Amino acid sequence: MSAWEDINSIISQLPRLKLIDLSRNKLRWRHGEDESKLQPGLSIETVILNRCELNWKQIVQVSRMWPNVRVFGASYNNIDDLEPPLPPGHFQQMEMLQVNGNKLQSWSKMKALNKLSRLESLQADGCGFSEVEMEEEDLPHLKSLSLNENEFVTPVLFNHLNRLSNLQHLYFMRNPINESKEYQDTILEIMVAKIAALEKVNNMKVTTQMRLDSELDYLRLYGAEWRNSGGHQDCGQNRPSEKFLQNHPTYMKLCDVHGAPQDIQIFKKTTALKSNLIELKIVDSVNSNFKPVTRKLPRSMKISSLKLLVQKLTKTSDMRHRRLVYVSKDDNTFVVELNRETETLHDVSIEPGDHIELRIKTDELPIPLPRTLFLRKTR
């Protein structure tokens, strides 16, 4: 099968045909390009034209054969532009478009897709994109976007993706930023914090707890930059620079939700970094017979290991009814839940002399927000 005329002849004989896959066929015109003679297959909803060596112009020429297509695959072709524009009425039912492996390179070319009023899913893996520029009116119904294996090196693109008000699913793997030392451990939290509507990342559900943790991590991660740019916990003195607000457009909104990070959270004391060991007092508020003990613990100790140590020291048989917190030595109203077992003592910004306290787990007790380190009084 090598001619579009043959394909159209087959379509015209199958009025109930819903799916056609012509991948790896090198289709051309037998008698010269004359799309006006093509008969539409009105029932066709899915068209796959992967690896057919087609450019966008050739795809537009034959688009009248499937005017009601909903799913269109054109991956690994010779598409380097989305010009000429689609004729009026073409592809207006399209809900999913796949253009993976086409060297489009510039996101500005994707603006042509704004005419696809029903487009909900776009796959653009391996297209050579290094930047994304999005306006509020772009792709208004897009819910799912895949940008794997492109050339992104900074998280700025997530600021633009946040302008897609309906974006719920994002696939973002094997980009340079994913593997960079600067971002490889924080890229997930940054994506979730910067894109407000996300429900799934790389097919992983964004739970309420994940969003909370990600947003708190994000506030802490960029807290020093915020303060150094003119940000302040006092609303009257809070004047972050325009550059900071451009790079972190969701930061101040998150501060409104969770509270602005305090300096003790975002600035590490140099004296605290001289040693890897930190001296802490361990207290059991449930058992009055337990005498507090002091231990020097490595900053790299995970909360899961700390819980086991506390359980052993306090001889607590069942930790399911206990919760672990740390209390500031300077302010006993500053209480932080230690409920993220993969975190370390360094991660939670604990200071020498602070108390590790075992408390009873009950809904009747007020439970501070997890790791909300924004209650400590500044001195």
XYZ file of N, CA, C and O in Angstrom, residues 25 52-53 59 78 125 132 140 168 203 226 237 239 263 286 291 301 318 361:
76
model
N 4.217 3.059 6.537
C 3.937 3.064 5.102
C 4.395 4.386 4.506
O 4.118 5.453 5.062
N 5.949 7.577 8.914
C 5.536 7.558 7.502
C 6.310 8.570 6.655
O 5.976 8.790 5.490
N 7.315 9.227 7.268
C 8.137 10.231 6.571
C 7.293 11.374 6.017
O 7.525 11.875 4.914
N 0.316 16.074 5.835
C -0.744 15.658 6.748
C -1.997 16.498 6.548
O -3.122 15.983 6.555
N 8.596 13.718 9.677
C 9.487 14.813 9.278
C 8.835 16.165 9.563
O 8.980 17.120 8.805
N 6.993 14.191 23.175
C 8.275 13.676 23.675
C 9.344 13.777 22.589
O 9.064 13.573 21.403
N 9.492 26.632 27.109
C 8.049 26.649 26.861
C 7.540 28.041 27.187
O 7.835 28.575 28.257
N -6.732 25.858 26.054
C -7.576 26.035 27.244
C -8.168 24.748 27.803
O -8.541 24.707 28.974
N -3.860 18.593 34.323
C -3.977 17.688 35.462
C -2.888 16.626 35.465
O -2.460 16.197 36.536
N 2.424 9.632 35.986
C 1.435 8.593 36.324
C 1.356 8.316 37.824
O 0.740 7.325 38.239
N 14.330 34.183 48.492
C 13.233 35.122 48.750
C 13.666 36.218 49.719
O 13.441 37.403 49.465
N 7.162 44.892 55.369
C 8.524 44.955 54.850
C 8.775 43.956 53.718
O 9.896 43.867 53.220
N 9.075 42.933 50.364
C 9.181 43.515 49.017
C 10.167 42.701 48.173
O 11.255 43.187 47.838
N 13.422 32.609 59.370
C 14.861 32.569 59.070
C 15.532 31.328 59.636
O 16.475 30.800 59.053
N 4.560 10.599 77.853
C 3.507 9.653 78.215
C 3.857 8.924 79.509
O 3.007 8.712 80.379
N 13.163 8.976 82.662
C 14.052 10.117 82.857
C 14.648 10.536 81.515
O 15.186 9.694 80.775
N 20.816 11.012 60.254
C 19.889 9.986 60.745
C 18.486 10.251 60.223
O 17.962 11.361 60.318
N 4.409 -0.466 71.500
C 3.610 -0.217 70.303
C 3.650 1.275 69.971
O 3.075 2.091 70.686
N -0.794 9.717 70.617
C -1.473 10.072 69.383
C -2.977 10.035 69.638
O -3.563 8.985 69.901
